[in-house]
XYZ file of C-alpha atoms in Angstrom:
160
model
C -8.916 10.517 11.972
C -10.985 13.164 13.764
C -8.158 15.701 13.494
C -7.790 15.059 9.776
C -11.552 15.248 9.336
C -11.643 18.610 11.101
C -8.584 20.084 9.343
C -9.492 18.724 5.900
C -13.103 19.846 6.157
C -14.541 16.559 4.923
C -13.859 12.871 5.175
C -10.792 11.890 3.083
C -12.675 9.141 1.236
C -9.796 8.066 -0.981
C -7.499 7.423 1.980
C -10.197 5.605 3.934
C -11.184 3.384 1.008
C -7.563 2.594 0.131
C -6.693 1.665 3.707
C -9.712 -0.635 4.044
C -9.060 -2.177 0.623
C -5.430 -2.927 1.448
C -6.337 -4.318 4.883
C -8.969 -6.542 3.250
C -6.430 -7.656 0.630
C -3.950 -8.609 3.356
C -6.641 -10.507 5.256
C -7.697 -12.448 2.151
C -4.071 -13.334 1.390
C -3.627 -14.495 4.992
C -6.791 -16.636 5.056
C -6.382 -18.377 1.703
C -3.225 -20.518 1.580
C -2.206 -19.811 -2.007
C 1.441 -19.226 -2.825
C 2.552 -15.889 -4.255
C 2.762 -16.801 -7.938
C -0.584 -18.622 -8.064
C -2.276 -15.859 -6.064
C -0.903 -13.208 -8.397
C -2.072 -15.266 -11.390
C -5.607 -15.467 -9.981
C -5.603 -11.711 -9.286
C -4.375 -10.963 -12.809
C -6.995 -13.236 -14.374
C -9.714 -11.564 -12.287
C -8.610 -8.134 -13.505
C -8.025 -9.155 -17.139
C -11.562 -8.410 -18.446
C -11.381 -4.861 -17.053
C -7.912 -4.353 -18.508
C -8.950 -5.677 -21.912
C -11.952 -3.336 -21.971
C -9.726 -0.391 -21.099
C -7.109 -1.310 -23.723
C -9.836 -1.703 -26.364
C -11.302 1.662 -25.401
C -7.902 3.385 -25.529
C -6.878 1.724 -28.791
C -9.986 3.129 -30.488
C -9.832 6.574 -28.859
C -8.497 9.585 -30.689
C -5.815 10.450 -29.738
C -4.686 7.132 -28.279
C -2.596 7.336 -25.117
C -1.242 3.804 -25.466
C 2.534 3.985 -25.843
C 3.277 0.259 -26.031
C 5.231 -0.482 -29.191
C 5.875 3.183 -30.037
C 9.615 2.663 -29.644
C 11.893 0.001 -28.161
C 12.814 1.947 -25.028
C 9.187 2.630 -24.074
C 8.173 -0.972 -24.743
C 11.030 -2.406 -22.649
C 10.290 0.020 -19.802
C 6.587 -0.882 -19.826
C 7.326 -4.631 -19.767
C 9.902 -4.157 -17.000
C 7.466 -2.124 -14.920
C 5.118 -5.119 -14.926
C 7.795 -7.336 -13.404
C 8.793 -4.641 -10.913
C 5.156 -4.266 -9.883
C 4.609 -8.003 -9.488
C 7.682 -8.668 -7.352
C 6.528 -6.715 -4.251
C 3.057 -8.291 -4.539
C 4.516 -11.795 -4.533
C 6.823 -10.961 -1.623
C 3.926 -9.373 0.286
C 1.785 -12.483 -0.212
C 4.632 -14.674 1.048
C 5.195 -12.440 4.079
C 1.548 -12.239 5.144
C 1.408 -16.007 5.554
C 4.539 -16.083 7.718
C 4.124 -13.187 10.152
C 1.405 -11.563 12.225
C -0.822 -9.152 10.269
C -0.274 -6.524 12.978
C 3.417 -6.492 12.146
C 2.660 -6.364 8.416
C 0.433 -3.349 9.100
C 3.220 -1.594 10.993
C 5.754 -2.286 8.259
C 3.351 -0.780 5.713
C 3.846 2.617 7.413
C 7.548 2.660 6.592
C 7.222 3.175 2.809
C 4.841 6.169 2.958
C 6.997 7.691 5.686
C 10.101 7.426 3.511
C 8.162 8.889 0.564
C 6.961 11.722 2.806
C 10.491 12.491 4.030
C 11.876 12.493 0.478
C 9.020 14.688 -0.732
C 9.387 17.283 2.010
C 13.151 17.364 2.577
C 14.605 16.374 -0.806
C 11.989 17.555 -3.314
C 10.927 20.530 -1.171
C 7.194 19.828 -1.476
C 4.691 21.974 0.409
C 3.634 20.409 3.717
C 0.920 22.211 5.710
C 1.058 22.288 9.525
C -2.261 20.386 9.790
C -0.656 17.403 8.027
C 2.277 17.531 10.444
C -0.130 17.172 13.373
C -1.761 14.186 11.635
C 1.636 12.643 10.920
C 2.712 12.985 14.563
C -0.590 11.567 15.861
C -0.363 8.556 13.540
C 3.224 7.775 14.543
C 2.455 8.203 18.256
C -0.397 5.722 17.832
C 1.916 3.339 15.965
C 4.540 3.589 18.718
C 1.910 2.883 21.389
C 0.649 -0.065 19.363
C 4.129 -1.509 18.923
C 4.900 -0.987 22.641
C 1.764 -2.985 23.460
C 2.785 -5.737 21.053
C 6.276 -5.784 22.570
C 4.782 -6.128 26.057
C 2.527 -8.952 24.859
C 5.485 -10.799 23.333
C 7.446 -10.247 26.539
C 4.620 -11.782 28.608
C 4.325 -14.789 26.295
C 8.049 -15.515 26.449
C 8.955 -17.981 29.228
C 11.318 -16.666 31.887
C 14.818 -18.052 31.497
């Protein structure tokens, strides 16, 4: 974090807020024993007033950016994206109740790493050296963390 703060020139607020928000979300899902579908329903109902306000605002704006119903392909893709978005959330909620949150946190590093590798090596996106240092530091910390967890599991396991 200090390296990124120094190389970036200021605190990366978006990354910090997103990481705390997702950690808090995982903790809430772990504490409250609600199954995936019911939890997702509660989350959707909580967000519905904000969504309805946004849809009303966009429907009355000129020009409107709402594409729902413009043509069949767009409508089907938008409906499908809702299901594709909900599926990982339901699976995540189911997983957080079954495994240690430390392991969930480690697994959450895999997706951004794959996206990073695709972006840099397949899509040839620009990647500054300062970000490489941050990437290496984060993964070294993750490896140390997982080594500690492995040692802890090894100590808990009875000798056979």
